[in-house]
XYZ file of N, CA and C in Angstrom:
555
model
N -127.086 23.855 65.514
C -128.495 24.234 65.496
C -128.853 24.997 66.772
N -128.289 24.564 67.917
C -128.579 25.280 69.160
C -128.028 26.699 69.135
N -126.837 26.868 68.576
C -126.225 28.199 68.536
C -126.972 29.145 67.608
N -127.591 28.615 66.552
C -128.318 29.467 65.625
C -129.590 30.032 66.241
N -130.145 29.359 67.225
C -131.364 29.841 67.866
C -131.085 30.889 68.929
N -129.826 31.085 69.310
C -129.481 32.046 70.357
C -129.270 33.435 69.780
N -129.674 34.433 70.539
C -129.445 35.821 70.174
C -128.405 36.387 71.128
N -127.311 36.865 70.580
C -126.239 37.388 71.425
C -126.700 38.598 72.225
N -127.487 39.469 71.621
C -127.966 40.663 72.329
C -128.871 40.290 73.493
N -129.777 39.320 73.292
C -130.662 38.896 74.376
C -129.877 38.229 75.500
N -128.894 37.407 75.150
C -128.082 36.759 76.172
C -127.270 37.779 76.962
N -126.735 38.783 76.279
C -125.969 39.834 76.947
C -126.860 40.626 77.898
N -128.068 40.998 77.432
C -128.998 41.744 78.281
C -129.425 40.920 79.490
N -129.706 39.640 79.268
C -130.116 38.763 80.368
C -128.997 38.606 81.392
N -127.783 38.388 80.918
C -126.647 38.242 81.830
C -126.398 39.537 82.596
N -126.550 40.673 81.933
C -126.349 41.962 82.579
C -127.372 42.183 83.692
N -128.633 41.856 83.436
C -129.677 42.016 84.456
C -129.408 41.096 85.643
N -129.030 39.855 85.362
C -128.770 38.903 86.450
C -127.571 39.323 87.292
N -126.530 39.869 86.650
C -125.358 40.325 87.403
C -125.658 41.588 88.206
N -126.593 42.404 87.722
C -127.000 43.570 88.500
C -127.859 43.158 89.692
N -128.681 42.140 89.510
C -129.554 41.680 90.587
C -128.769 40.969 91.682
N -127.827 40.146 91.293
C -127.022 39.372 92.234
C -125.548 39.531 91.855
N -124.898 40.591 92.359
C -123.515 40.867 91.965
C -122.571 39.727 92.333
N -121.499 39.559 91.567
C -120.554 38.478 91.855
C -119.593 38.786 93.005
N -119.555 40.033 93.465
C -118.632 40.395 94.541
C -119.369 41.159 95.629
N -118.831 41.098 96.821
C -119.379 41.858 97.948
C -118.961 43.314 97.775
N -119.946 44.188 97.568
C -119.671 45.607 97.374
C -120.404 46.391 98.464
N -119.770 46.516 99.609
C -120.415 47.152 100.749
C -120.606 48.643 100.525
N -119.678 49.280 99.833
C -119.810 50.706 99.553
C -121.054 50.975 98.712
N -121.303 50.161 97.702
C -122.487 50.331 96.874
C -123.755 50.140 97.707
N -123.762 49.166 98.592
C -124.901 48.905 99.470
C -125.217 50.127 100.323
N -124.210 50.724 100.947
C -124.415 51.916 101.769
C -124.875 53.107 100.936
N -124.317 53.273 99.749
C -124.684 54.384 98.890
C -126.131 54.272 98.417
N -126.555 53.069 98.080
C -127.941 52.851 97.661
C -128.898 53.197 98.796
N -128.582 52.744 100.007
C -129.437 53.039 101.153
C -129.488 54.534 101.447
N -128.347 55.185 101.421
C -128.309 56.624 101.706
C -129.142 57.403 100.705
N -129.005 57.069 99.430
C -129.756 57.755 98.381
C -131.252 57.484 98.513
N -131.626 56.240 98.831
C -133.046 55.893 98.987
C -133.661 56.658 100.156
N -132.935 56.766 101.273
C -133.451 57.506 102.419
C -133.583 58.984 102.099
N -132.627 59.556 101.376
C -132.713 60.962 101.001
C -133.885 61.217 100.058
N -134.028 60.375 99.047
C -135.081 60.585 98.058
C -136.482 60.447 98.652
N -136.641 59.599 99.649
C -137.952 59.385 100.253
C -138.153 60.180 101.539
N -137.209 61.029 101.888
C -137.283 61.932 103.034
C -137.549 61.184 104.343
N -136.797 60.102 104.525
C -136.856 59.342 105.766
C -135.564 59.622 106.524
N -135.694 59.973 107.788
C -134.538 60.343 108.601
C -133.948 59.106 109.268
N -132.643 58.903 109.103
C -131.942 57.805 109.769
C -131.502 58.297 111.137
N -131.989 57.628 112.176
C -131.611 57.982 113.537
C -130.271 57.349 113.901
N -130.094 56.082 113.564
C -128.841 55.380 113.826
C -128.774 54.153 112.931
N -127.580 53.642 112.760
C -127.412 52.407 112.002
C -126.193 51.670 112.508
N -126.203 50.372 112.298
C -125.040 49.553 112.648
C -124.917 48.455 111.605
N -123.686 48.095 111.330
C -123.441 47.086 110.310
C -122.121 46.401 110.586
N -121.962 45.286 109.945
C -120.704 44.564 109.976
C -120.483 44.017 108.572
N -119.494 44.521 107.852
C -119.300 44.047 106.481
C -118.857 42.595 106.396
N -118.416 42.021 107.514
C -118.011 40.617 107.499
C -116.652 40.429 106.870
N -116.334 39.186 106.616
C -115.042 38.822 106.057
C -114.990 39.210 104.588
N -114.005 39.991 104.224
C -113.853 40.395 102.832
C -112.742 39.591 102.175
N -111.641 39.377 102.849
C -110.558 38.557 102.309
C -109.789 37.935 103.466
N -109.105 36.862 103.183
C -108.304 36.196 104.202
C -106.879 36.729 104.160
N -106.054 36.271 105.073
C -104.660 36.707 105.085
C -103.919 36.241 103.840
N -104.362 35.131 103.256
C -103.703 34.637 102.052
C -104.149 35.384 100.797
N -105.139 36.283 100.933
C -105.603 37.040 99.792
C -106.773 36.392 99.077
N -107.231 35.252 99.556
C -108.363 34.581 98.923
C -109.644 35.325 99.288
N -110.525 35.535 98.313
C -111.778 36.221 98.568
C -112.620 35.421 99.535
N -113.348 36.134 100.377
C -114.176 35.465 101.386
C -115.293 34.656 100.748
N -115.840 35.121 99.616
C -116.939 34.371 99.018
C -116.448 33.133 98.274
N -115.148 32.899 98.174
C -114.609 31.678 97.582
C -114.375 30.596 98.636
N -114.472 30.966 99.909
C -114.215 30.021 100.983
C -115.465 29.209 101.299
N -115.308 27.938 101.610
C -116.481 27.162 102.006
C -116.960 27.591 103.388
N -118.259 27.515 103.581
C -118.834 27.910 104.856
C -120.038 27.043 105.159
N -120.289 26.822 106.449
C -121.411 25.997 106.850
C -122.694 26.798 106.968
N -122.604 28.110 107.193
C -123.833 28.872 107.400
C -124.344 29.460 106.085
N -125.611 29.822 106.091
C -126.261 30.332 104.887
C -126.117 31.842 104.747
N -125.484 32.524 105.703
C -125.367 33.971 105.644
C -124.107 34.414 104.913
N -123.420 33.512 104.254
C -122.159 33.866 103.612
C -122.346 34.762 102.400
N -123.508 34.744 101.770
C -123.730 35.518 100.551
C -124.665 36.687 100.776
N -124.654 37.255 101.981
C -125.493 38.413 102.248
C -124.790 39.382 103.175
N -125.201 40.640 103.072
C -124.734 41.683 103.974
C -125.966 42.266 104.648
N -125.823 42.675 105.893
C -126.961 43.222 106.637
C -126.580 44.546 107.273
N -127.587 45.412 107.384
C -127.420 46.667 108.099
C -128.675 46.892 108.936
N -128.490 47.285 110.189
C -129.597 47.610 111.100
C -129.788 49.115 111.087
N -131.018 49.563 110.865
C -131.313 50.983 110.773
C -132.429 51.363 111.731
N -132.278 52.515 112.371
C -133.359 53.134 113.132
C -133.765 54.388 112.374
N -135.061 54.661 112.289
C -135.538 55.744 111.428
C -136.702 56.465 112.078
N -137.030 57.624 111.510
C -138.266 58.337 111.825
C -138.754 58.989 110.541
N -140.070 58.965 110.351
C -140.652 59.457 109.112
C -142.160 59.496 109.260
N -142.819 60.060 108.245
C -144.260 59.857 108.215
C -144.533 58.560 107.464
N -145.746 58.071 107.597
C -146.067 56.735 107.089
C -145.912 56.635 105.574
N -146.360 57.637 104.835
C -146.323 57.574 103.369
C -144.886 57.527 102.864
N -144.018 58.353 103.413
C -142.617 58.340 102.980
C -141.942 57.017 103.312
N -142.247 56.452 104.488
C -141.650 55.181 104.841
C -142.159 54.068 103.925
N -143.437 54.088 103.617
C -144.001 53.087 102.700
C -143.329 53.186 101.335
N -143.114 54.406 100.837
C -142.423 54.589 99.549
C -140.981 54.112 99.609
N -140.327 54.306 100.747
C -138.957 53.817 100.924
C -138.900 52.301 100.818
N -139.788 51.624 101.513
C -139.792 50.158 101.496
C -140.086 49.638 100.095
N -141.035 50.253 99.404
C -141.366 49.831 98.039
C -140.170 50.039 97.115
N -139.491 51.177 97.236
C -138.343 51.432 96.358
C -137.184 50.492 96.654
N -136.981 50.129 97.924
C -135.909 49.190 98.252
C -136.226 47.785 97.754
N -137.482 47.375 97.846
C -137.866 46.027 97.418
C -137.848 45.872 95.898
N -137.914 46.979 95.150
C -137.936 46.904 93.688
C -136.656 47.457 93.059
N -135.585 47.500 93.816
C -134.318 48.034 93.314
C -133.331 46.910 93.059
N -132.415 47.185 92.145
C -131.291 46.293 91.883
C -130.034 46.956 92.401
N -129.140 46.224 93.011
C -129.129 44.815 93.347
C -130.230 44.503 94.352
N -130.590 43.233 94.424
C -131.704 42.809 95.250
C -131.465 43.160 96.713
N -132.451 43.801 97.308
C -132.428 44.154 98.719
C -133.689 43.599 99.358
N -133.586 43.220 100.610
C -134.741 42.685 101.326
C -134.875 43.414 102.649
N -136.064 43.939 102.906
C -136.354 44.559 104.187
C -136.791 43.445 105.126
N -136.095 43.333 106.249
C -136.310 42.211 107.159
C -136.519 42.737 108.576
N -137.233 42.009 109.385
C -137.470 42.245 110.826
C -137.794 43.703 111.147
N -138.925 44.150 110.706
C -139.400 45.510 110.899
C -140.087 45.656 112.255
N -139.687 46.685 113.017
C -140.312 47.006 114.299
C -140.714 48.474 114.255
N -142.012 48.742 114.430
C -142.528 50.103 114.335
C -143.058 50.584 115.670
N -142.866 51.888 115.917
C -143.530 52.588 117.017
C -144.144 53.826 116.400
N -145.305 54.212 116.849
C -145.963 55.371 116.235
C -146.266 56.412 117.287
N -146.319 57.646 116.831
C -146.752 58.749 117.674
C -147.628 59.633 116.805
N -148.838 59.881 117.236
C -149.782 60.650 116.442
C -149.331 62.095 116.416
N -149.274 62.653 115.228
C -148.869 64.046 115.066
C -150.002 64.954 115.523
N -149.648 66.164 115.889
C -150.671 67.111 116.324
C -151.477 67.567 115.117
N -152.741 67.760 115.286
C -153.621 68.162 114.196
C -154.299 66.946 113.603
N -155.563 67.066 113.302
C -156.324 65.921 112.821
C -156.057 65.567 111.372
N -155.578 66.493 110.540
C -155.442 66.230 109.112
C -154.100 65.611 108.749
N -153.122 65.659 109.604
C -151.797 65.153 109.246
C -151.714 63.647 109.475
N -150.822 63.015 108.742
C -150.629 61.571 108.873
C -149.802 61.258 110.109
N -149.831 60.031 110.463
C -149.111 59.549 111.632
C -147.609 59.571 111.396
N -146.869 60.000 112.393
C -145.415 59.883 112.358
C -145.047 58.539 112.943
N -144.113 57.874 112.320
C -143.682 56.581 112.814
C -142.178 56.593 112.997
N -141.735 55.748 113.874
C -140.304 55.525 114.048
C -140.152 54.046 114.351
N -138.953 53.580 114.221
C -138.718 52.169 114.469
C -137.368 51.745 113.949
N -137.234 50.454 113.751
C -135.979 49.915 113.238
C -136.281 48.746 112.329
N -135.367 48.498 111.430
C -135.481 47.342 110.552
C -134.109 46.954 110.042
N -134.048 45.778 109.463
C -132.815 45.242 108.907
C -132.981 45.163 107.395
N -131.974 45.630 106.667
C -131.958 45.515 105.210
C -130.825 44.562 104.846
N -131.153 43.612 103.974
C -130.163 42.637 103.524
C -129.879 42.848 102.047
N -128.620 42.685 101.684
C -128.196 42.708 100.292
C -127.484 41.390 100.014
N -127.600 40.911 98.786
C -127.081 39.596 98.445
C -126.026 39.684 97.349
N -125.129 38.723 97.338
C -124.130 38.575 96.285
C -123.807 37.100 96.172
N -123.271 36.695 95.043
C -122.923 35.290 94.823
C -121.796 35.247 93.809
N -120.715 34.559 94.130
C -119.593 34.463 93.209
C -119.982 33.619 92.002
N -119.343 33.893 90.894
C -119.641 33.178 89.664
C -119.181 31.731 89.775
N -119.873 30.825 89.100
C -119.460 29.411 89.168
C -118.107 29.203 88.506
N -117.333 28.301 89.061
C -116.000 28.050 88.520
C -116.019 27.044 87.387
N -117.125 26.334 87.208
C -117.204 25.314 86.163
C -117.801 25.847 84.869
N -118.191 27.104 84.826
C -118.797 27.668 83.628
C -117.768 27.741 82.507
N -118.153 27.309 81.341
C -117.270 27.388 80.187
C -116.371 26.195 80.010
N -116.650 25.108 80.671
C -115.860 23.905 80.518
C -116.067 23.325 79.120
N -114.981 22.918 78.475
C -115.044 22.445 77.103
C -115.800 21.125 76.991
N -115.636 20.253 77.964
C -116.237 18.930 77.864
C -117.697 18.871 78.319
N -118.246 19.961 78.876
C -119.639 19.987 79.319
C -120.406 21.036 78.517
N -121.558 20.664 77.956
C -122.347 21.667 77.231
C -122.996 22.645 78.204
N -123.252 23.859 77.716
C -123.923 24.861 78.530
C -125.363 24.453 78.775
N -125.853 24.743 79.962
C -127.255 24.448 80.281
C -128.149 25.424 79.526
N -129.256 24.922 79.035
C -130.187 25.774 78.298
C -131.029 26.577 79.281
N -131.501 27.718 78.816
C -132.336 28.584 79.638
C -133.734 27.979 79.681
N -134.183 27.662 80.877
C -135.501 27.047 81.049
C -136.584 28.127 81.015
N -137.830 27.730 80.839
C -138.920 28.716 80.887
C -139.002 29.441 82.234
N -138.664 28.750 83.342
C -138.657 29.405 84.648
C -137.553 30.464 84.720
N -136.401 30.150 84.134
C -135.308 31.125 84.108
C -135.698 32.345 83.280
N -136.341 32.114 82.159
C -136.777 33.217 81.300
C -137.819 34.075 82.016
N -138.704 33.428 82.762
C -139.720 34.156 83.521
C -139.060 35.011 84.607
N -138.040 34.472 85.268
C -137.307 35.231 86.283
C -136.640 36.463 85.667
N -136.060 36.304 84.511
C -135.410 37.443 83.835
C -136.442 38.509 83.492
N -137.621 38.091 83.044
C -138.683 39.053 82.719
C -139.148 39.796 83.978
N -139.232 39.097 85.099
C -139.612 39.748 86.356
C -138.552 40.766 86.759
N -137.274 40.404 86.621
C -136.189 41.314 87.005
C -136.109 42.534 86.098
N -136.589 42.426 84.872
C -136.610 43.596 83.975
C -137.532 44.683 84.507
N -138.541 44.294 85.300
C -139.453 45.270 85.893
C -138.800 46.010 87.061
N -137.749 45.446 87.628
C -137.027 46.112 88.709
C -136.235 47.258 88.116
N -135.811 48.171 88.966
C -135.143 49.363 88.455
C -133.765 49.518 89.070
N -132.990 50.347 88.427
C -131.678 50.738 88.940
C -131.730 52.214 89.310
N -132.566 52.579 90.295
C -132.714 53.994 90.592
C -131.519 54.594 91.310
N -130.703 53.781 91.915
C -129.618 54.283 92.740
C -128.294 53.721 92.259
N -127.902 54.079 91.055
C -126.645 53.573 90.528
C -125.488 54.295 91.182
N -124.409 53.596 91.329
C -123.207 54.132 91.951
C -122.197 54.412 90.852
N -121.729 55.641 90.813
C -120.714 56.011 89.838
C -119.361 55.597 90.395
N -118.586 54.769 89.657
C -117.293 54.339 90.179
C -116.382 55.532 90.437
N -115.716 55.526 91.559
C -114.739 56.556 91.865
C -115.302 57.758 92.584
N -116.546 57.772 92.970
C -117.055 58.892 93.736
C -118.515 59.165 93.477
N -118.951 60.291 94.008
C -120.358 60.649 93.967
C -120.747 61.382 92.700
N -119.828 62.068 92.067
C -120.171 62.838 90.881
C -119.191 62.599 89.762
N -119.516 63.159 88.608
C -118.649 63.009 87.459
C -117.685 64.192 87.413
N -116.430 63.909 87.246
C -115.412 64.951 87.130
C -114.913 64.931 85.697
N -115.101 66.058 84.998
C -114.661 66.137 83.612
C -113.252 66.704 83.574
N -112.392 66.050 82.859
C -111.012 66.501 82.719
C -110.738 66.679 81.238
N -110.184 67.802 80.861
C -109.872 68.047 79.447
C -111.125 68.427 78.668
N -111.100 68.087 77.408
C -112.225 68.456 76.539
C -113.364 67.481 76.706
N -114.551 68.020 76.583
C -115.730 67.176 76.734
C -116.386 66.980 75.378
């Protein structure tokens, strides 16, 4: 009876959105590409940046996100950025980053402003901020024969509906920046 009430298409779409929001693997290249594209599209100039991708794998080949850790920063990546822009473009950048998938968070913003010449132009701002991206490995107990699957709660369904409003404006094409056609199209 429980299986008859489930829709395979809805479950597939929900799982796809959740995996896009919180990827199962650390993908630092995708994180950098999303940021670069967002800065270009919103015409915000990057003055400098620094990052540390952290532990990706151990010497034994075990993935870093499979290792136990005491700190809470194990499932996030951070990049420090210094920028200059006008206020409207920077505001659009922050809005686009906060509403993009995979989930990104703008953290610890520090602004300095310098008034542009002329009374009609907007203020130029510069400063620095930290952008965080998150990932989480898939559970290892999923699909156990002796344990039934947990049902989707109303809160989970509400979260999925909220994530549907988010966008994938900066998708990364695997293998490079553009599509290369080989042979007949």
